[in-house]
mmCIF file of C-alpha atoms in Angstrom:
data_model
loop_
_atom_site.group_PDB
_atom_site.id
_atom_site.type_symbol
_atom_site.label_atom_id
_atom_site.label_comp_id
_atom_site.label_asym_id
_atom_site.label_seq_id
_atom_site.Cartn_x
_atom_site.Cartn_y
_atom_site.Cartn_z
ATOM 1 C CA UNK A 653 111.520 109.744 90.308
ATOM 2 C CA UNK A 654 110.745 107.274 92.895
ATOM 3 C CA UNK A 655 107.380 106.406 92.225
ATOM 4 C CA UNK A 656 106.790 103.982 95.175
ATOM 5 C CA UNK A 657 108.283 106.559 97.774
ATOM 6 C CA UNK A 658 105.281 109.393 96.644
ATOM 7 C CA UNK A 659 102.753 106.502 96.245
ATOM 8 C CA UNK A 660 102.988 105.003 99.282
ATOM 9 C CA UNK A 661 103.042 108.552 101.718
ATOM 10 C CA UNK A 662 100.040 109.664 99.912
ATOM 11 C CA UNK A 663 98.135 106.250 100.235
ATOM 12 C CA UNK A 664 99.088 106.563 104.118
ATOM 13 C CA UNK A 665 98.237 110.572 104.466
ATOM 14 C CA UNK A 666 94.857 109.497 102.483
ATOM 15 C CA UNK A 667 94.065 106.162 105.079
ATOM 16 C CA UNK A 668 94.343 108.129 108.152
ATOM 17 C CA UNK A 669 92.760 111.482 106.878
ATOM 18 C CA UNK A 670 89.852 109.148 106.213
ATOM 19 C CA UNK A 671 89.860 107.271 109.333
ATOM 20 C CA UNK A 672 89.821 110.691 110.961
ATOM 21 C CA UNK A 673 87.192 112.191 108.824
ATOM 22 C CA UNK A 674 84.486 109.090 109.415
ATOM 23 C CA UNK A 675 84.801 110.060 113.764
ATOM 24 C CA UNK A 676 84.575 114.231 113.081
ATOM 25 C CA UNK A 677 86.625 116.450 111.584
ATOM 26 C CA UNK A 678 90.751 117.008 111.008
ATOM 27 C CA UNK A 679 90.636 119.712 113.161
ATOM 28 C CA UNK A 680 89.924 118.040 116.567
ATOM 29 C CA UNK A 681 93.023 116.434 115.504
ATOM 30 C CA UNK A 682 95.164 119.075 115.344
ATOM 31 C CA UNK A 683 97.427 120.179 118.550
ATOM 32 C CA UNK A 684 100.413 122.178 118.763
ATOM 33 C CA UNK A 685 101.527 121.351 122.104
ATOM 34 C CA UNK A 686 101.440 117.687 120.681
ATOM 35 C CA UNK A 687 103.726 118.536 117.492
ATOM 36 C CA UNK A 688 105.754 120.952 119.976
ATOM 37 C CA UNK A 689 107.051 117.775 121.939
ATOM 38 C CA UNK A 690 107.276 115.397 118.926
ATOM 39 C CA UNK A 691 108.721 117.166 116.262
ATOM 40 C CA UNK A 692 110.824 119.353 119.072
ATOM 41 C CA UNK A 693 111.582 116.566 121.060
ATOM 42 C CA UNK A 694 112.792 113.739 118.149
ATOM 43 C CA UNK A 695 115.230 116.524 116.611
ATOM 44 C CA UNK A 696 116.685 117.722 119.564
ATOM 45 C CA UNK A 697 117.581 114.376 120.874
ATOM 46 C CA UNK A 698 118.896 113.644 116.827
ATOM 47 C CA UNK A 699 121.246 116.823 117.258
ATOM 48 C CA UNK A 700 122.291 115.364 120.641
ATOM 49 C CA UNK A 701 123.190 111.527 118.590
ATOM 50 C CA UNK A 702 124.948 113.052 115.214
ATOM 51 C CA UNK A 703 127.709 115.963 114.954
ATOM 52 C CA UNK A 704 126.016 119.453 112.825
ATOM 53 C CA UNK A 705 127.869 118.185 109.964
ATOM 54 C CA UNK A 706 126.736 114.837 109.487
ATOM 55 C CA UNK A 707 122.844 116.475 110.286
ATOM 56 C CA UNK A 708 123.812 119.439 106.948
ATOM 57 C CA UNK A 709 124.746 116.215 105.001
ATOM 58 C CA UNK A 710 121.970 113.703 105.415
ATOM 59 C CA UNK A 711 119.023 114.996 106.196
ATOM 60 C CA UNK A 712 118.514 117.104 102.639
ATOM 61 C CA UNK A 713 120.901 113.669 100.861
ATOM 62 C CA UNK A 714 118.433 111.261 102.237
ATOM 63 C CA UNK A 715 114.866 113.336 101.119
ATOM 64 C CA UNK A 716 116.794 113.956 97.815
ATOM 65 C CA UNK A 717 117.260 110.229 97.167
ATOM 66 C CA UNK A 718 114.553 108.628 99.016
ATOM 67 C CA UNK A 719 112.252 110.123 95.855
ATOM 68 C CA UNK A 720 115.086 109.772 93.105
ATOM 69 C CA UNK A 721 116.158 106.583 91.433
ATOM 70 C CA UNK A 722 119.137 105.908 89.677
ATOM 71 C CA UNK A 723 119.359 107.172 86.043
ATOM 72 C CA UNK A 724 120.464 103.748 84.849
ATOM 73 C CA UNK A 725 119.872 100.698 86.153
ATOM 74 C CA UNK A 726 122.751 98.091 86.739
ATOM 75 C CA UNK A 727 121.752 96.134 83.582
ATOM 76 C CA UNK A 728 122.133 99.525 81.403
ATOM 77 C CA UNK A 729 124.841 100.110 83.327
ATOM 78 C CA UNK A 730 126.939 96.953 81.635
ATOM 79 C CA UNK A 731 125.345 97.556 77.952
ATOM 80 C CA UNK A 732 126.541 101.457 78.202
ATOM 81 C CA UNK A 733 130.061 100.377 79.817
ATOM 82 C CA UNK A 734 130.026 97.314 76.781
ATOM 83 C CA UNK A 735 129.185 100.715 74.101
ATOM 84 C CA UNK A 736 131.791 102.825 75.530
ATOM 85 C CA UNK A 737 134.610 100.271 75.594
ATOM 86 C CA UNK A 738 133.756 99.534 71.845
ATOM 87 C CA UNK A 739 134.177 103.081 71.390
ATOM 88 C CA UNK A 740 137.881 103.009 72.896
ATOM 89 C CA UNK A 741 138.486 100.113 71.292
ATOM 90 C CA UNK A 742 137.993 101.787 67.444
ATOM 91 C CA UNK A 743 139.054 105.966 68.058
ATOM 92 C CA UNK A 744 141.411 104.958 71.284
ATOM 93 C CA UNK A 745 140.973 107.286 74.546
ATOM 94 C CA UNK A 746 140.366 110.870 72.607
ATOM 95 C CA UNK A 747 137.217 109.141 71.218
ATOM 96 C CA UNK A 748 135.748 109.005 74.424
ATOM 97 C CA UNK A 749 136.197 112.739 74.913
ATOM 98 C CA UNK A 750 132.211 113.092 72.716
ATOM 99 C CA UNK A 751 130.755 110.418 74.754
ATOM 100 C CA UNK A 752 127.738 111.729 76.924
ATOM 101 C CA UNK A 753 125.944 109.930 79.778
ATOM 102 C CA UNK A 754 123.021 110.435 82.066
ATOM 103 C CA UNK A 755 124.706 108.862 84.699
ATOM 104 C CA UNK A 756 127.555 111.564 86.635
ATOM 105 C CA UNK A 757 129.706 109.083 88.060
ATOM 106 C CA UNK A 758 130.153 107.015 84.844
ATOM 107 C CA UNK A 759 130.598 110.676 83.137
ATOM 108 C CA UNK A 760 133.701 110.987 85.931
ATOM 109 C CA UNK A 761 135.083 108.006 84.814
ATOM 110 C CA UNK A 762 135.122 108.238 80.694
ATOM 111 C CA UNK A 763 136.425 111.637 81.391
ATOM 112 C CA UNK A 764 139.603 110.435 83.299
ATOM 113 C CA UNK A 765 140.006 107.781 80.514
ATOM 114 C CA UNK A 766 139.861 110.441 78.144
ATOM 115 C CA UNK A 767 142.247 113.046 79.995
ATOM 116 C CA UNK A 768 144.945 109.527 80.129
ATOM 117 C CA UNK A 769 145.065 109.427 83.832
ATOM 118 C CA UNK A 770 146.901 106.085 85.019
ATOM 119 C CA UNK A 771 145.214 102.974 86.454
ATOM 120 C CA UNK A 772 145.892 103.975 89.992
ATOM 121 C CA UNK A 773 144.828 107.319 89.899
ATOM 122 C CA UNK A 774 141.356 106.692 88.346
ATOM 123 C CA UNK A 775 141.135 104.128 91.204
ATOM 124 C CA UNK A 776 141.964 105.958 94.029
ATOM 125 C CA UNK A 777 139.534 109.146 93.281
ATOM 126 C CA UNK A 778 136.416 107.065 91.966
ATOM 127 C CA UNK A 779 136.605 104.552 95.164
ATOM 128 C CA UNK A 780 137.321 107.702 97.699
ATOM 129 C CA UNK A 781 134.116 109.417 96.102
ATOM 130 C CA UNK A 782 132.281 106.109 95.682
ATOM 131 C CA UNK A 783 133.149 105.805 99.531
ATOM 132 C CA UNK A 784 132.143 109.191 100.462
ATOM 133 C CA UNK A 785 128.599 109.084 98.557
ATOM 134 C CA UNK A 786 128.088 106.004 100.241
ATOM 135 C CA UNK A 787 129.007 107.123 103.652
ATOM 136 C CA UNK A 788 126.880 110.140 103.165
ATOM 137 C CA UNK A 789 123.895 107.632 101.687
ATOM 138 C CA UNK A 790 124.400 105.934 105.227
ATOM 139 C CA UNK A 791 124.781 108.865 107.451
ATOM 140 C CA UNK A 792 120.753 110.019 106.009
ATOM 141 C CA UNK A 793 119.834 106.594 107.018
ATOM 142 C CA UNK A 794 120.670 106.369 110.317
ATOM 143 C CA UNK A 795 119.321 110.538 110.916
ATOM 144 C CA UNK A 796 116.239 109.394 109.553
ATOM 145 C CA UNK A 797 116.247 105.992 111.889
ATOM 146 C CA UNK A 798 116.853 107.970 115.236
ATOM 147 C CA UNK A 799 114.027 110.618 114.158
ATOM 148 C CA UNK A 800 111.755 107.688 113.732
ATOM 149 C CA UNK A 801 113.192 105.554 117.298
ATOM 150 C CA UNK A 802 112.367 109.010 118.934
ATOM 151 C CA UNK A 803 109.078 110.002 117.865
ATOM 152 C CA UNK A 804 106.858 107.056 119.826
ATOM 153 C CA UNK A 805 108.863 107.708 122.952
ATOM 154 C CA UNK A 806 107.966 111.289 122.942
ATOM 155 C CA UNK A 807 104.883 110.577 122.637
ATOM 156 C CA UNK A 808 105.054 109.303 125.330
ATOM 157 C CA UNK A 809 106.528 112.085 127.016
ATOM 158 C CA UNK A 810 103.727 113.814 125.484
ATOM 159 C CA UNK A 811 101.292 112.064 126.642
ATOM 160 C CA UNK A 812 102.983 112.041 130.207
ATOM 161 C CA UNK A 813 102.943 115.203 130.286
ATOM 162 C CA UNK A 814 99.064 115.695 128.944
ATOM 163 C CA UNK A 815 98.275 113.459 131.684
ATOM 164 C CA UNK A 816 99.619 115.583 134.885
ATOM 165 C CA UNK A 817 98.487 118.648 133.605
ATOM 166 C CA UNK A 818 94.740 116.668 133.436
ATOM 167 C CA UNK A 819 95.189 115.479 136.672
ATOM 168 C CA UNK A 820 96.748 118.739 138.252
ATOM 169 C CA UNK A 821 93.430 120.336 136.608
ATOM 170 C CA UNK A 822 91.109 118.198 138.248
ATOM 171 C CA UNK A 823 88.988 120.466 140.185
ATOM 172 C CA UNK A 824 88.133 122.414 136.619
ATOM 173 C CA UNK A 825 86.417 119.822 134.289
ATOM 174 C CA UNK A 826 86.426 122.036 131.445
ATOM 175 C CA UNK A 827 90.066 121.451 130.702
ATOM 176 C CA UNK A 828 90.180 117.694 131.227
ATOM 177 C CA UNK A 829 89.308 117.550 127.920
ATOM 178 C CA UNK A 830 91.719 119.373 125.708
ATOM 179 C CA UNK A 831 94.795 118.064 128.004
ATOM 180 C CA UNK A 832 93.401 114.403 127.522
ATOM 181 C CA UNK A 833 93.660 114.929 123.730
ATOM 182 C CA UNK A 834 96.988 116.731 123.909
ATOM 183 C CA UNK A 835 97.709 113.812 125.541
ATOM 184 C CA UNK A 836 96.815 111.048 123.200
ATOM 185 C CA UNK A 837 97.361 113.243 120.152
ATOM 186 C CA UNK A 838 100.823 113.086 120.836
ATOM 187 C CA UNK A 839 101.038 109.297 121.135
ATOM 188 C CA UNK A 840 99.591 109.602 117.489
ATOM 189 C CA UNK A 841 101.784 111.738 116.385
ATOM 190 C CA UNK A 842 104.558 110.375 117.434
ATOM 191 C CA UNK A 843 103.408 107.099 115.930
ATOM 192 C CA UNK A 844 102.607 108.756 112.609
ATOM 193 C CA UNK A 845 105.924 110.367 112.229
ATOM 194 C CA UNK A 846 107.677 107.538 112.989
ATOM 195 C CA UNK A 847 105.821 104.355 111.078
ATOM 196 C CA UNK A 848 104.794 106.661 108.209
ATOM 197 C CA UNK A 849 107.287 108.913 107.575
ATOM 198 C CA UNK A 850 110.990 108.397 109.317
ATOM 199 C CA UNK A 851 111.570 104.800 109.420
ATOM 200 C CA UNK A 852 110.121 103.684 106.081
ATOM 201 C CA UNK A 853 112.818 106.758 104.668
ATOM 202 C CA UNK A 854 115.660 105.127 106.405
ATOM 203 C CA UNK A 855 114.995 101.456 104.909
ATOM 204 C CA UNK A 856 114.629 102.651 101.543
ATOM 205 C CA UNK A 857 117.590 104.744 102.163
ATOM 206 C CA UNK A 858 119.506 101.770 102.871
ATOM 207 C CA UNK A 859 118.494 99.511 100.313
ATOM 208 C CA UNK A 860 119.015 102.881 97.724
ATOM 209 C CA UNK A 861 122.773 102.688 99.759
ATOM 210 C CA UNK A 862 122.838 98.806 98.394
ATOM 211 C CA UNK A 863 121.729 99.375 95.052
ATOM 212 C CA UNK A 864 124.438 102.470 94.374
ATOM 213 C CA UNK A 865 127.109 100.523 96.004
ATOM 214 C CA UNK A 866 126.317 97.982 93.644
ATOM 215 C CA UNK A 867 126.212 100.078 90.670
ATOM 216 C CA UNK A 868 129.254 102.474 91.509
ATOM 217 C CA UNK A 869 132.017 99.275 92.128
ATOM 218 C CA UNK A 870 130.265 98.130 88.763
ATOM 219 C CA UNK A 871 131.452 101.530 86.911
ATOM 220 C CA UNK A 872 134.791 101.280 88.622
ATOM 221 C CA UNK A 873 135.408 97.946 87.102
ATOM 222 C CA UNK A 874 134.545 98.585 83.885
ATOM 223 C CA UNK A 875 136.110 102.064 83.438
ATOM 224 C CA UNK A 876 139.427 100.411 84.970
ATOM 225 C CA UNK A 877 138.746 97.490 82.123
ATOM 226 C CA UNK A 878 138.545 99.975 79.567
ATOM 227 C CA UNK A 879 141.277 102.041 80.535
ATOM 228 C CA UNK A 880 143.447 98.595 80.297
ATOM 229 C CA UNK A 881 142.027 98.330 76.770
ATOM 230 C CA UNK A 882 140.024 95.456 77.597
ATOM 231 C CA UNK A 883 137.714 93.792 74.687
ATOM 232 C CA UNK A 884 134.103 95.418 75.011
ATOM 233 C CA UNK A 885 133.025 91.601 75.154
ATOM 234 C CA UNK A 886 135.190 91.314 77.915
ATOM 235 C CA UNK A 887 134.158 93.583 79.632
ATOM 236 C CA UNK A 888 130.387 92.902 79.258
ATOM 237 C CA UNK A 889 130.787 89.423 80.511
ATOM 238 C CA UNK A 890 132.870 90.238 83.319
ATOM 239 C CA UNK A 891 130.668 93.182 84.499
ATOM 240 C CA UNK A 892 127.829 90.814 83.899
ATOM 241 C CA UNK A 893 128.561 88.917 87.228
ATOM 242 C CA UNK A 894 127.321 91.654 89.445
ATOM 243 C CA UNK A 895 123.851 90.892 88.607
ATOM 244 C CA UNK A 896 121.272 88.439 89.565
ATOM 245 C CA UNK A 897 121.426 85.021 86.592
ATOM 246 C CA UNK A 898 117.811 86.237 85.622
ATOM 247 C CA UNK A 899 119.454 89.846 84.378
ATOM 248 C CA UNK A 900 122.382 88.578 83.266
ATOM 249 C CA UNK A 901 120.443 88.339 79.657
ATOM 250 C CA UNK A 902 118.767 90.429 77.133
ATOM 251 C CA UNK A 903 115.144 90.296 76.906
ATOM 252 C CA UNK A 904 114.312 87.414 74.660
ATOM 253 C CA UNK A 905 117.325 85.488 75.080
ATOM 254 C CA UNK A 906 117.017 82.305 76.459
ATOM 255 C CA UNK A 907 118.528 81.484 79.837
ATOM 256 C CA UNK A 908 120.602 79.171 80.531
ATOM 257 C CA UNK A 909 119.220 75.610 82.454
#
């Protein structure tokens, strides 16, 4: 689990229900023409932006991973691809038919190794799904993005709105009031949904995009390496280049000058 992603929307959720609670109460707060327009508003424009099935794919993709992390990290990632390929190396590809991983996509790979699919094959299908997670990673981004460029501007509309219906009332003070804080409760909401909530998903979407792209060509690599019967300290020290010189060693091991 993503421990930042749950961290960081309950600090916000906690800052602003505290801000509200030192000027009244949560419930002055609380308008449903104002979430009407936002929340209304921001996904009807989205559906207008993206096709149905791009909206059925990332929207539930991008809350799934925005609180999930990988299962390995890229530095596991090389010392479990270094294990397997030792494995091959001693029993040969039916040996790899017992080895288990946490990670699915690596789990893809051993198992084509293990079945004696050629080079090209095992290529082909792990880049077209490493391609279509990715583009499926992006496509949650960007939903998430528009939600959050919508929301202030119809709040805006909200507030627009909030503001003729005050003025059109002006002859009847009582309702000034609740269509004045229709009106700049939807401003805050719209600014809410968007600062706290939308676009903070789509950047750590994106980086989350960076980080598997990362770690699935790494996989591809090494399961192609092994599959060519490729020394398991080959393999180590070539997958080793994907990462940053600081990772590149064990802990404890000195780095290099």
């Amino acid at each position: 689990m993503d421990i930042m992603t749950t961290v960081g929307l309950v600090a916000g959720v906690i800052v602003i229900a505290t801000m509200m609670l030192l000027g009244g109460d949560l419930e002055m707060f609380v308008s449903e023409h104002a979430a009407i327009i936002i929340f209304g508003g921001s996904i009807s424009a989205t559906m207008i932006r993206f096709p149905l099935g791009v909206m059925l794919h990332g929207i539930p993709l991008g809350m799934k991973f925005v609180f999930t992390m990988s299962r390995l990290s890229a530095r596991d990632l090389v010392d479990e691809l270094a294990r397997i390929a030792e494995i091959a190396r001693k029993q040969g590809p039916v040996g790899l038919e017992k080895v288990e991983t946490d990670e699915p996509f690596l789990a893809k790979g051993i198992r084509y190794v293990a079945d004696g699919y050629d080079l090209e094959f095992i290529r082909d299908n792990l880049e077209r799904d490493r391609d279509n997670f990715l583009m499926h990673l992006d496509e949650g981004s960007k939903i998430y993005r528009a939600i959050g460029d919508c929301a202030p501007a119809f709040g805006m509309v909200g507030t627009l709105i909030g503001m003729v219906q005050m003025f059109a009332n002006m002859t009847d003070p009582s309702k000034l009031g609740p269509f004045m804080a229709t009106a700049l409760l939807a401003t805050l909401y719209g600014a809410l949904v968007s600062n706290l909530i939308c676009l903070p998903i789509a950047d750590k979407l994106h980086g989350k995009l960076l980080d598997e792209e990362t770690n699935r060509t790494l996989i591809i690599d090494g399961i192609l390496m092994i599959r060519d019967s490729k020394s398991p300290a080959l393999v180590r020290e070539m997958l080793l280049a994907y990462l940053p010189e600081k990772h590149r060693h064990a802990e404890g091991e000195p780095v290099p000058a």
